[in-house]
Coordinates of C-alpha atoms (C1' of nucleotides) in Angstrom, one line a residue:
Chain G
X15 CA 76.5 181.6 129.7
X16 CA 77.4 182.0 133.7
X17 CA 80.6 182.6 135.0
X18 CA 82.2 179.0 134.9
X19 CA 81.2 178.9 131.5
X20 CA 83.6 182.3 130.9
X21 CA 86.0 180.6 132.9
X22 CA 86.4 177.4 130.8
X23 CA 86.5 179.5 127.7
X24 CA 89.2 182.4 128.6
X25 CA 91.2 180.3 130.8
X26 CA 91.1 182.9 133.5
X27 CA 90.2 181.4 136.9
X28 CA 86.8 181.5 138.1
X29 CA 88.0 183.8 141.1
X30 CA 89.5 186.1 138.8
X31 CA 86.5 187.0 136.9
X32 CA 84.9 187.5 140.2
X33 CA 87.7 190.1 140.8
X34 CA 87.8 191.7 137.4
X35 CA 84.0 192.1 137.7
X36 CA 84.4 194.2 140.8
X37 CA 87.3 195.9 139.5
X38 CA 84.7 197.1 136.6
X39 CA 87.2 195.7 134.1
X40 CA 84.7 193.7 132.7
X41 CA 80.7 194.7 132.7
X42 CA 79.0 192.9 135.2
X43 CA 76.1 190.2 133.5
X44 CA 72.7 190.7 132.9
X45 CA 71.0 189.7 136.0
X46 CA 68.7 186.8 135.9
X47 CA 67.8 186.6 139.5
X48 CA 69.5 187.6 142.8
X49 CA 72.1 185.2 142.4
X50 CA 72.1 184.5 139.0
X51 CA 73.6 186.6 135.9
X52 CA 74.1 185.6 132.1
X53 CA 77.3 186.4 129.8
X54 CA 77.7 187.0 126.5
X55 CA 80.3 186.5 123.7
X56 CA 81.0 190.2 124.1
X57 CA 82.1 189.2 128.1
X58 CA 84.5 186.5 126.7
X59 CA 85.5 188.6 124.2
X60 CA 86.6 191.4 126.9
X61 CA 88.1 189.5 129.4
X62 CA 90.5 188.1 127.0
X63 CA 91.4 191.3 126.1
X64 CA 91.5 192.4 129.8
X65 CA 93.6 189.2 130.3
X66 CA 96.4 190.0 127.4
X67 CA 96.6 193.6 128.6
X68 CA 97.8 192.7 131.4
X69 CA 99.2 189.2 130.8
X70 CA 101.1 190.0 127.3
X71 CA 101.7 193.8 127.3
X72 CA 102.2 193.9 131.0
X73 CA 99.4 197.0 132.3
X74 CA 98.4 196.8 135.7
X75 CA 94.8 196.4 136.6
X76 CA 93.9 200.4 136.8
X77 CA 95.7 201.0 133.8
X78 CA 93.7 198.1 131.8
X79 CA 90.4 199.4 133.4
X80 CA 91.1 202.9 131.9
X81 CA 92.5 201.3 128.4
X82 CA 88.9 199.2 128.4
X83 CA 86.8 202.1 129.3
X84 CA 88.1 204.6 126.9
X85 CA 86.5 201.8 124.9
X86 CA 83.2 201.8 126.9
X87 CA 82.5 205.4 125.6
X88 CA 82.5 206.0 122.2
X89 CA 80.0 208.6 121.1
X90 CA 81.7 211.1 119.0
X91 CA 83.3 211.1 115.5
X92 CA 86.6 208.5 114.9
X93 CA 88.7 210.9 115.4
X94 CA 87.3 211.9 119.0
X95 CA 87.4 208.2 119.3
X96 CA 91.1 207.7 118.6
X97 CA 91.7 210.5 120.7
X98 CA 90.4 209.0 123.2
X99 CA 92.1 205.8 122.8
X100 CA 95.6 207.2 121.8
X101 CA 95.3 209.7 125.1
X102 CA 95.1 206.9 127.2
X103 CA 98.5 206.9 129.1
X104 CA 99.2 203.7 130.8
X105 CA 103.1 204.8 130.6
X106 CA 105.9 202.5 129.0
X107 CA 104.5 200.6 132.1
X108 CA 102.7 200.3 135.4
X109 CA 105.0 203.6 136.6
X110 CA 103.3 206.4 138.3
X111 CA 105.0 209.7 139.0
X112 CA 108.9 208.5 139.8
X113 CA 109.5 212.1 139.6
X114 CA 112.3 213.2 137.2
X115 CA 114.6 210.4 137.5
X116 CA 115.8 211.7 140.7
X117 CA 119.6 213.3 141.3
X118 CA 120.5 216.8 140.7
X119 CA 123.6 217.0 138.9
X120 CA 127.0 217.8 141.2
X121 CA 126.1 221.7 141.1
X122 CA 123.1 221.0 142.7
X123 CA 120.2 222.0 140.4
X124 CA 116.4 222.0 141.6
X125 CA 114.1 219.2 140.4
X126 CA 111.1 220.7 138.6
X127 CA 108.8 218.8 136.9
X128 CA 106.0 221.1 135.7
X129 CA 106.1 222.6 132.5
X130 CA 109.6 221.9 131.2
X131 CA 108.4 220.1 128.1
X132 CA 110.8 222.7 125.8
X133 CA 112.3 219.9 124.2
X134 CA 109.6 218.1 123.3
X135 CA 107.9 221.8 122.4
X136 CA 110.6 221.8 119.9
X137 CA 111.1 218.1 118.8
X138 CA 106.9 218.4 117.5
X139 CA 107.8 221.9 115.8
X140 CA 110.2 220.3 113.7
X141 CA 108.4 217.5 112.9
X142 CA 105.5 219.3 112.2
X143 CA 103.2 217.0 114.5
X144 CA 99.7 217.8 115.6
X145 CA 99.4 217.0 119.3
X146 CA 97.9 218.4 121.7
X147 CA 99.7 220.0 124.6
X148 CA 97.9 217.3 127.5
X149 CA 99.3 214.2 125.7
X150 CA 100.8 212.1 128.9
X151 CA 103.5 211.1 126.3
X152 CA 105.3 214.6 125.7
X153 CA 105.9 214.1 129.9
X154 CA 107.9 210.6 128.9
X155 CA 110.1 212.0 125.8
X156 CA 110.7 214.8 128.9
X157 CA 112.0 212.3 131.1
X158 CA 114.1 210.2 129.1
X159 CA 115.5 213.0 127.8
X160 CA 116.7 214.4 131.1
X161 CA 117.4 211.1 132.8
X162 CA 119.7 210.5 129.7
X163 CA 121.7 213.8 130.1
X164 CA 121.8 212.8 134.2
X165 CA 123.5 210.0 133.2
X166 CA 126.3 211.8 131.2
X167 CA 125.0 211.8 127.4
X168 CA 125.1 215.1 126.3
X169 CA 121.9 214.2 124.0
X170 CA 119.1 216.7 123.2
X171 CA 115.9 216.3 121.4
X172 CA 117.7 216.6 117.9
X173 CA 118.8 213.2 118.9
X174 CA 115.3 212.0 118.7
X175 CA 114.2 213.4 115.1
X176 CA 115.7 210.4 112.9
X177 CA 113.5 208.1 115.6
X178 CA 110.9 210.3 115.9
X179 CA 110.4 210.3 112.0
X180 CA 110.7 206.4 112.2
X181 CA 107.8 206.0 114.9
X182 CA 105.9 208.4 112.4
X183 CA 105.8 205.4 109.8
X184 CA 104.8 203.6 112.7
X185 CA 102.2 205.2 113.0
X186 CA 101.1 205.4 109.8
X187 CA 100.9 201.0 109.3
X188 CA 99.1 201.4 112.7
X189 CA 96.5 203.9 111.2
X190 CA 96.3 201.7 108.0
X191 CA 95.7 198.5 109.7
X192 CA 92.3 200.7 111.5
X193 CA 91.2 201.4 108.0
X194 CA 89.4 198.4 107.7
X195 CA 86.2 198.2 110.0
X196 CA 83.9 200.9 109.0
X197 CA 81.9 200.5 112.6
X198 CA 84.1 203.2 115.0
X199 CA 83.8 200.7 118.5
X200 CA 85.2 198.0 116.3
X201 CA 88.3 200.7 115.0
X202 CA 88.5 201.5 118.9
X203 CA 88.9 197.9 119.5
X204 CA 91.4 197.2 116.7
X205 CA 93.4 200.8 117.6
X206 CA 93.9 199.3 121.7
X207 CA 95.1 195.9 120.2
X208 CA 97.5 198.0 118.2
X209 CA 98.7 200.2 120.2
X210 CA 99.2 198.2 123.5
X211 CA 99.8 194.6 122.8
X212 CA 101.7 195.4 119.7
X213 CA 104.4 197.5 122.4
X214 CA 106.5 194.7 123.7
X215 CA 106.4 193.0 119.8
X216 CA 107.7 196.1 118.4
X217 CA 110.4 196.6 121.4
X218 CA 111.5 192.5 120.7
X219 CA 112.1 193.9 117.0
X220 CA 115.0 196.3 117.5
X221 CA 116.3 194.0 119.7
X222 CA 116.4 191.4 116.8
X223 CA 117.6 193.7 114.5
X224 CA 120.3 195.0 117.1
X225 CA 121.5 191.6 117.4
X226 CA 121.7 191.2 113.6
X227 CA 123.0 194.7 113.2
X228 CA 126.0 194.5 116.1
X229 CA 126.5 190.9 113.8
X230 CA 127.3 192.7 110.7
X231 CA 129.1 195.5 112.4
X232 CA 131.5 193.4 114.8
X233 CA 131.6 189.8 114.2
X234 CA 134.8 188.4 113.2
X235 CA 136.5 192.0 113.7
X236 CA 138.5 191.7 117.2
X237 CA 139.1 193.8 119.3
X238 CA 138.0 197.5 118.3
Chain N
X4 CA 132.9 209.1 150.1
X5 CA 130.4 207.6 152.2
X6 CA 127.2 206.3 151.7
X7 CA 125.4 209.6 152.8
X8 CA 127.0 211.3 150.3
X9 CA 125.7 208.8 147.7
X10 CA 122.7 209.2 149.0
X11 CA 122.8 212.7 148.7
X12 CA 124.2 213.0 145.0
X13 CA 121.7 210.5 143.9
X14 CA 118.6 211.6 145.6
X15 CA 118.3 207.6 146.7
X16 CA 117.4 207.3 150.4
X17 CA 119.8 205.7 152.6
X18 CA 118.1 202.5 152.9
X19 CA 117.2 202.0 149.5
X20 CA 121.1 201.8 148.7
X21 CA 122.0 199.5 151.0
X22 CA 118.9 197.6 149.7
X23 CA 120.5 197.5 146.2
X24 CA 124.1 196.3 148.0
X25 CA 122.7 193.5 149.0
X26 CA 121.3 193.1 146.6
X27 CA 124.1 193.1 144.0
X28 CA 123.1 195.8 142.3
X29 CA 126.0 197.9 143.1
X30 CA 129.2 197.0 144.0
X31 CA 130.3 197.0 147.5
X32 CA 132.5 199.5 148.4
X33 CA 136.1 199.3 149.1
X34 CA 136.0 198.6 153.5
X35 CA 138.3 200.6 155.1
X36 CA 137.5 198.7 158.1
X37 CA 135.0 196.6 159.4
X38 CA 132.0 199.6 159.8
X39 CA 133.6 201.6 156.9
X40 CA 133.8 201.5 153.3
X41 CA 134.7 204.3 150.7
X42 CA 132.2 204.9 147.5
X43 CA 133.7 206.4 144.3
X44 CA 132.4 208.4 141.4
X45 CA 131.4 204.4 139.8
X46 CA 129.4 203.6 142.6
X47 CA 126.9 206.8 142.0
X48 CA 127.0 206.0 138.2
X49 CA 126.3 203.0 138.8
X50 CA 123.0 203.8 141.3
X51 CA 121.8 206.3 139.0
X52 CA 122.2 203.8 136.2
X53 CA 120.1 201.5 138.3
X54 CA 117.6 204.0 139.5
X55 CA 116.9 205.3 135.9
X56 CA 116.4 201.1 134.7
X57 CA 113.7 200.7 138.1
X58 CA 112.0 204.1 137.8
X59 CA 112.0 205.1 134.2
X60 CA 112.4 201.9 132.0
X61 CA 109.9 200.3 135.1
X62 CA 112.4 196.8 135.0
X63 CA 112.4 194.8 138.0
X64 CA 114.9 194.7 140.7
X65 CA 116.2 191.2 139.7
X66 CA 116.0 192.3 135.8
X67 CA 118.1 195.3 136.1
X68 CA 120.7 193.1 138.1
X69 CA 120.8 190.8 135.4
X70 CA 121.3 194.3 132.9
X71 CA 124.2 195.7 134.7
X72 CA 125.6 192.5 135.5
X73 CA 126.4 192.0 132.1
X74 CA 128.2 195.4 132.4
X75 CA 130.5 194.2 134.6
X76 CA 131.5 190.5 132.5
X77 CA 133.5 192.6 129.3
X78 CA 135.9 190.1 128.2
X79 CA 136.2 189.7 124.7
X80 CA 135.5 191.9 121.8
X81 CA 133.0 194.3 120.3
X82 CA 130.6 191.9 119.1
X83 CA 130.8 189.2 121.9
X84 CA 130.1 192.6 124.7
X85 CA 127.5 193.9 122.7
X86 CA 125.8 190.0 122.2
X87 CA 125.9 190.0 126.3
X88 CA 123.9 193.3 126.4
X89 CA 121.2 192.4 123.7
X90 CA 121.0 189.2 124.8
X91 CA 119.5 190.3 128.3
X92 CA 115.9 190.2 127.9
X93 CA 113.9 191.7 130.9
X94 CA 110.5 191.7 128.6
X95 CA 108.8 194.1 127.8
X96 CA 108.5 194.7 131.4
X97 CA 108.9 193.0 134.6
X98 CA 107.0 189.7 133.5
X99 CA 107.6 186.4 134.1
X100 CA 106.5 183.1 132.5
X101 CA 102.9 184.2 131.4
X102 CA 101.9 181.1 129.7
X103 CA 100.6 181.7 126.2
X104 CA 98.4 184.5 127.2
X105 CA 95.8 182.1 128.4
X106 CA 92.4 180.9 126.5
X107 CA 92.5 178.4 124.2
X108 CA 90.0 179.2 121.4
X109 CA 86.8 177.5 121.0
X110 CA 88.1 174.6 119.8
X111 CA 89.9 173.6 122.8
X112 CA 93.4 173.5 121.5
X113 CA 96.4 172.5 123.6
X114 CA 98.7 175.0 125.3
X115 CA 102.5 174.4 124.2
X116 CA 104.5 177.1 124.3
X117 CA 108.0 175.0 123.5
X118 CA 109.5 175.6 119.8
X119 CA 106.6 176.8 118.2
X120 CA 108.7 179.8 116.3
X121 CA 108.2 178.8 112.9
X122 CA 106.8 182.1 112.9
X123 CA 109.5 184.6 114.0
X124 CA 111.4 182.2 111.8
X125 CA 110.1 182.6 108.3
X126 CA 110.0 186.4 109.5
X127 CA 113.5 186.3 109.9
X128 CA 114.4 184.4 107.2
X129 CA 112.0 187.0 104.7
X130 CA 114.1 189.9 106.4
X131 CA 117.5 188.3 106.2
X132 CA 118.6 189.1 109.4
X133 CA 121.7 187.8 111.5
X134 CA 119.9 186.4 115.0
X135 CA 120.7 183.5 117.2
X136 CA 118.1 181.1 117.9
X137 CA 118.2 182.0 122.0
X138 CA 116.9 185.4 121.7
X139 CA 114.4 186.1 124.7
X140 CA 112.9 188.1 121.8
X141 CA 111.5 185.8 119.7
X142 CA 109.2 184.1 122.0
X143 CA 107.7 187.5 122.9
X144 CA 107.1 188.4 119.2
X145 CA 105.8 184.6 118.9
X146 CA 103.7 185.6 122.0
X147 CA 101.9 188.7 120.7
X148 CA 101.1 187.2 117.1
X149 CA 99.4 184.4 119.3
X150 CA 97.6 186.8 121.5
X151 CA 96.3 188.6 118.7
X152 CA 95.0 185.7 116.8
X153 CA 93.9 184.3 120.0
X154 CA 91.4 187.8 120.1
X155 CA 90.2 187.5 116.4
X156 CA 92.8 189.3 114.3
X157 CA 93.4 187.4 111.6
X158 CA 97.2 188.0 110.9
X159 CA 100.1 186.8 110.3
X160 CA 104.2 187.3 110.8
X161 CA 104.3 189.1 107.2
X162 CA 101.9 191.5 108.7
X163 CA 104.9 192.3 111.1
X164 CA 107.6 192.7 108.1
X165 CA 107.0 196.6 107.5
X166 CA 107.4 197.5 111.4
X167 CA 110.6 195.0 111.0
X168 CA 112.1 197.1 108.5
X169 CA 111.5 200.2 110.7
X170 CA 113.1 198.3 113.9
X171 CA 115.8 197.5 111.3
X172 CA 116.2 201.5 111.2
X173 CA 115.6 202.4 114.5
X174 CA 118.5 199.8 115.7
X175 CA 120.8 201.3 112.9
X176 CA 120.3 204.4 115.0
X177 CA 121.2 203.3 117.8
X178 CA 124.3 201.2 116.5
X179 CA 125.5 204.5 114.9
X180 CA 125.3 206.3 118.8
X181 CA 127.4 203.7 120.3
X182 CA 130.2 204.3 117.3
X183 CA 131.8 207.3 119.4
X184 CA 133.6 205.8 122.0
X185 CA 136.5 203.0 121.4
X186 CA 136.2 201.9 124.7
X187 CA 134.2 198.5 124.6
X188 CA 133.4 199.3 128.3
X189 CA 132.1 202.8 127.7
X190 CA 130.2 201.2 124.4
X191 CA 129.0 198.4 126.3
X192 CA 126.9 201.6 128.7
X193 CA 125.9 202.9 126.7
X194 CA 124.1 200.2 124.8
X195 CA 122.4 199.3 127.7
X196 CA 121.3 203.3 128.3
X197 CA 120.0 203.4 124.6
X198 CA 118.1 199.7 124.5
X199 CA 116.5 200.2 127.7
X200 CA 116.0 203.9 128.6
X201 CA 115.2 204.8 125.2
X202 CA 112.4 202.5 125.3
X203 CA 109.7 204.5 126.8
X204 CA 110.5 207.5 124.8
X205 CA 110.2 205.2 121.4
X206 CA 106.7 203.9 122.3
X207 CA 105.6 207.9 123.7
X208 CA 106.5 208.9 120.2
X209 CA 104.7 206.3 118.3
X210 CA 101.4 207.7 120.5
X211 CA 102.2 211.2 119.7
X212 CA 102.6 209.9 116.2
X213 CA 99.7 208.3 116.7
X214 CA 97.7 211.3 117.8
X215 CA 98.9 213.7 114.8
X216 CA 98.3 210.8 111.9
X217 CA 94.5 210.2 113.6
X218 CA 94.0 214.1 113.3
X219 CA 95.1 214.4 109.8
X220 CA 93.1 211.2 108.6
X221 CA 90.0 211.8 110.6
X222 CA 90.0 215.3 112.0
X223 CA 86.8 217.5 110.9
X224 CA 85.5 214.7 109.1
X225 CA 82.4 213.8 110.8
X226 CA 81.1 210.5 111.3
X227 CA 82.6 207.8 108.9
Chain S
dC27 C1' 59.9 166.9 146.9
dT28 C1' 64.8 166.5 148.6
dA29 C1' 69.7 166.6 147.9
dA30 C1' 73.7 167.9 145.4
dT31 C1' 75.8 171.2 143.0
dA32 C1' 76.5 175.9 141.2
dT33 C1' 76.3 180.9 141.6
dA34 C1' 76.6 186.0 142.8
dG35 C1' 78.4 188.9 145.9
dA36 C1' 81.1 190.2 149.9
dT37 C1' 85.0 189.8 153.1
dA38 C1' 89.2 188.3 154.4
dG39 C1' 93.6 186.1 153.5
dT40 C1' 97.9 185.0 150.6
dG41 C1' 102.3 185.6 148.4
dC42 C1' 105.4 188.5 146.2
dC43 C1' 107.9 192.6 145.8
dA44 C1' 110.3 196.9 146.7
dC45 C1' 111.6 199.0 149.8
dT46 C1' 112.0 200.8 154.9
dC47 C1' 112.8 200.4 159.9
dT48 C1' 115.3 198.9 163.8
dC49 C1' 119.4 197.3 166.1
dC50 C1' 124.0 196.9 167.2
dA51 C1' 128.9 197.0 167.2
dA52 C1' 132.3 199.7 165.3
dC53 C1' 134.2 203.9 164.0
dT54 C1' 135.1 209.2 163.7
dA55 C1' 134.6 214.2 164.3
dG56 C1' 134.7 217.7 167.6
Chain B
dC6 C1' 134.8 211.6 176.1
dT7 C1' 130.6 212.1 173.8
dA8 C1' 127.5 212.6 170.1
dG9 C1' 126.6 211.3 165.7
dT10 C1' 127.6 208.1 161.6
dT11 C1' 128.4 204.0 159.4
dG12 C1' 128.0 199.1 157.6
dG13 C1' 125.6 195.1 158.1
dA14 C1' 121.7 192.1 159.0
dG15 C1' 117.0 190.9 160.0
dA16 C1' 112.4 192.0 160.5
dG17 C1' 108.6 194.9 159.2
dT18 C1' 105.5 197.6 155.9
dG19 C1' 102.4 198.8 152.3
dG20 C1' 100.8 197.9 147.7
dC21 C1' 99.2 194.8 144.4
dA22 C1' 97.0 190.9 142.1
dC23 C1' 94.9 187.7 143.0
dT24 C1' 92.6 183.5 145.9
dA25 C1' 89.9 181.3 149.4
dT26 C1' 86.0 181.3 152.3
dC27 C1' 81.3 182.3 153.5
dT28 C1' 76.4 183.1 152.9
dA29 C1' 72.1 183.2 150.8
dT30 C1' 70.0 181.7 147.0
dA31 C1' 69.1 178.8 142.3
dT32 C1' 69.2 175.1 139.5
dT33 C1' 68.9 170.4 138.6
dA34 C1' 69.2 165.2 139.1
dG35 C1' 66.7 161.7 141.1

DNA sequence: CTAATATAGATAGTGCCACTCTCCAACTAG
DNA sequence: CTAGTTGGAGAGTGGCACTATCTATATTAG
């Protein structure tokens, strides 16, 4: 098919494509002639992917790009694979660096960022996790965790064990719905959708269930 | 104090502050005459509230004003103060209206993205949980199960009732940290630190979770 | 064959957003 | 008195995600 074809089907505007191909977030076509290329299914297939990455869980282009070319590569075992899938970092959102939350405290401490990762060093001891030490998301648990105590909760990573065991059953339903395909691209495939556009689903469920929750706690009680 | 010294306990540049006065989100200060005013300890918990929402949680200028606006409208009890907070919805991040996620299928359905919940309903109805039918969450929960249909998965809102229960946990957590204080003001910040900052750090633990549950399934294991 | 339409690729432009800069008329510290 | 600060307002900046325009072909309807 040729690009308005793509268009039609995905919904995405024709100059959009254009744009995503030069972006390299989708492979360009096979060439027919000098101005002429042919898509595939596989195309459609990853530009709506492209599309709800950055439409549904919110990436920005360069994140989506690395997301879809961690899929691009797969030549190792499935675990390699999932590596390199789950060590994609696209943060809890388009953030770069923003530093460590900014603010030294009123006795005037000095912001370092490097290293630092004690807590979380400690938080994956006692849980008895098997990370690796260049996993982009020990740097988050590292931030929240300080910008939390900037903010006046005296919280340390022993706060985060009963959630941390709780996003380890996560995990595990995550893992199990991969089980299926036995071709490793398709598991990449199906470990992205998991993993990113299942993000802001997962987040709208505690809010629902901290709206029910707060319901059963405080309705009908008055003032505290 | 002045707004220097804001600046200077909150690492915030001079500008940036009176960026966020104008913006509403911090209160003015009290004037002390016409090119004066007088910051207190509440105005720099209130920027390095607003700073941690921008730079760690990634919301959106205009959706952090509408989170700590809701701060300042406490009025009636526990449960009505604690609706307010849960009930502000910034997404999953600073995203507008974005349609249905685009593409209709082969088929050439119609987009409607009005009602359309019967989903989220019967998964709230199978969980038995307490939720108004306003909730900025459902339609993103409504959204994703769309999106991931829309890209060939074929599932369903049961498919979402285990990671319910574990939201169901995770915001029994977080309603148990808000018990300390009686004040409803003080419990109403710190719902808003624990829904939104915590956020990140919930979805880094999942990928560490992630990364150790791949390594035990698939580590040293070869091809499949 | 010609004419109308479509296409790939490149370049430039648009709109939004989160700041950031520049001014100016008051103040205020030394 | 003078130098430096402040609050306030408006304009300017840079990044980002597209979007529009242009050109040299290609395809296709007649």
């Amino acid at each position: 098919m040729r690009i308005s074809e793509l268009s039609r089907r995905s919904g995405v505007p024709n100059a959009t494509i254009k744009f995503y191909l030069r972006e390299g977030l989708v492979p360009p076509g096979r060439a027919t002639s000098a101005t002429q290329a042919e898509y595939d299914e596989g195309h459609l297939r990853r530009l709506r992917l492209v599309r709800a990455l950055i439409s549904v869980r919110g990436l920005s282009v360069s994140a989506a790009k690395e997301v879809v070319g961690s899929l691009g590569e797969v030549e190792g075992d499935t675990y390699e694979l999932l590596g390199l899938v789950f060590g994609v970092w696209p943060g809890a959102d388009g953030n770069g660096p923003a530093g460590s939350g900014g603010g030294e405290g009123r006795g005037g401490g000095e912001d370092h960022d490097e290293g630092e990762d004690a807590d979380v060093d400690a938080l994956v001891a006692e849980l008895g996790w098997d990370v690796t030490e260049f996993s982009p998301a020990r740097k988050t648990v590292t931030q929240t965790l300080n910008t939390l105590r900037n903010l006046g909760l005296d919280c340390g990573w022993r706060d985060l064990v009963p959630y941390a065991r709780l996003a380890e059953r996560t995990a595990t339903l995550d893992l199990d719905q991969i089980e299926g395909p036995d071709d490793p691209l398709e598991k990449a495939e199906r470990a992205v959708l998991l993993t990113f556009l299942l993000e802001p689903a997962l987040l709208a469920l505690r809010r629902l269930a901290q709206e029910s929750e707060a319901a059963a706690r405080y309705r009908d009680q008055g003032l505290p």
